[in-house]
Amino acid sequence: MLYDEGGAGTPILLLHGLMGSARTWRPQLPWLREFGHVYTFDAAGHGRPAPAELTTEAFVADLAAATAAITEPMVVIGHSMGGLHGWMFTAAHPDRVRALVVEDMAPDFQGRTAENWAAVISAWPQPFPDEAAVLEFFGPVAGRYFLASFRHDPDGYRLHGEVPTFRDISEEWGTRDFWSQWKSITAPTLLIEGEHTITPPGQMRAMAAVHPDARHVVIPEAGHLVHDDQPAAYRGEVGKFLRRVLF
């Protein structure tokens, strides 16, 4: 579940989004190795068993146990669900995090439901017979994300987890907020938002406003998968941040 991706120096931990996998970070690994020792991580329920309770705290406890051997404070970089898990991990273990990057995730989705979204996913024509079918169905950006995440079986590509699990992870976000944990964090933080974000309007900007050392940037022409959609802009912002906090 924890993969050593090489490099030397400060540990950098990459956390993927919902329905993603550690493999979704592969295009970012070469340049991130210039800044430290890079690790990727498969969240519980994504190609391996989910926690008994599908709470954010349970996922963070699983992450904390899996990374216990990394004793030096880490830079934690998370996308979407991984961004939430990153700041919840930082709130629970502030001594283990040196700096934080949160990509396109906000603290309060209360009132939203994943029921319709889960129904759409359940109707996907799985298995997809080959890579071309995945790219045709999802498009080049999301298609590459899912190619890196899906299980590749002899008959084609399919989800590497259960739709009810993914649904219930998202459903929890519609029943609570995570502001108190966010407000407890003091580690230097970069907040990256796509121009075409999935987050509630203004929340990521508000996150920066209540943090003692956070910078909020909006990446033009980027959707939710900022690091895949606008990789050069993403690298520029994250690289500038890492040079500030590490060197």
PDB file of C-alpha atoms in Angstrom, residues 10 52 66 89 104 120-121 128 136-137 158 203 217 227 233 245:
ATOM      1  CA  THR A  10      12.840  15.047   2.988  1.00  0.00           C
ATOM      2  CA  ALA A  52     -14.695  -1.463   8.929  1.00  0.00           C
ATOM      3  CA  ALA A  66       1.065   2.503   7.003  1.00  0.00           C
ATOM      4  CA  PHE A  89      -3.556  13.523   9.095  1.00  0.00           C
ATOM      5  CA  ASP A 104      -9.106  20.938  -5.221  1.00  0.00           C
ATOM      6  CA  VAL A 120     -23.898   6.728 -13.035  1.00  0.00           C
ATOM      7  CA  ILE A 121     -20.741   4.829 -12.062  1.00  0.00           C
ATOM      8  CA  PHE A 128     -13.642  -1.755 -20.774  1.00  0.00           C
ATOM      9  CA  GLU A 136     -12.850   7.189 -25.622  1.00  0.00           C
ATOM     10  CA  PHE A 137     -15.361   6.907 -22.754  1.00  0.00           C
ATOM     11  CA  ARG A 158     -12.658  -2.364 -14.366  1.00  0.00           C
ATOM     12  CA  GLN A 203     -14.193  27.805   0.327  1.00  0.00           C
ATOM     13  CA  VAL A 217      -3.870  29.735  -6.187  1.00  0.00           C
ATOM     14  CA  HIS A 227      -2.044  18.056 -11.890  1.00  0.00           C
ATOM     15  CA  ALA A 233       1.206  25.145 -14.059  1.00  0.00           C
ATOM     16  CA  VAL A 245       9.720  25.200   2.584  1.00  0.00           C
TER      17      VAL A 245
END
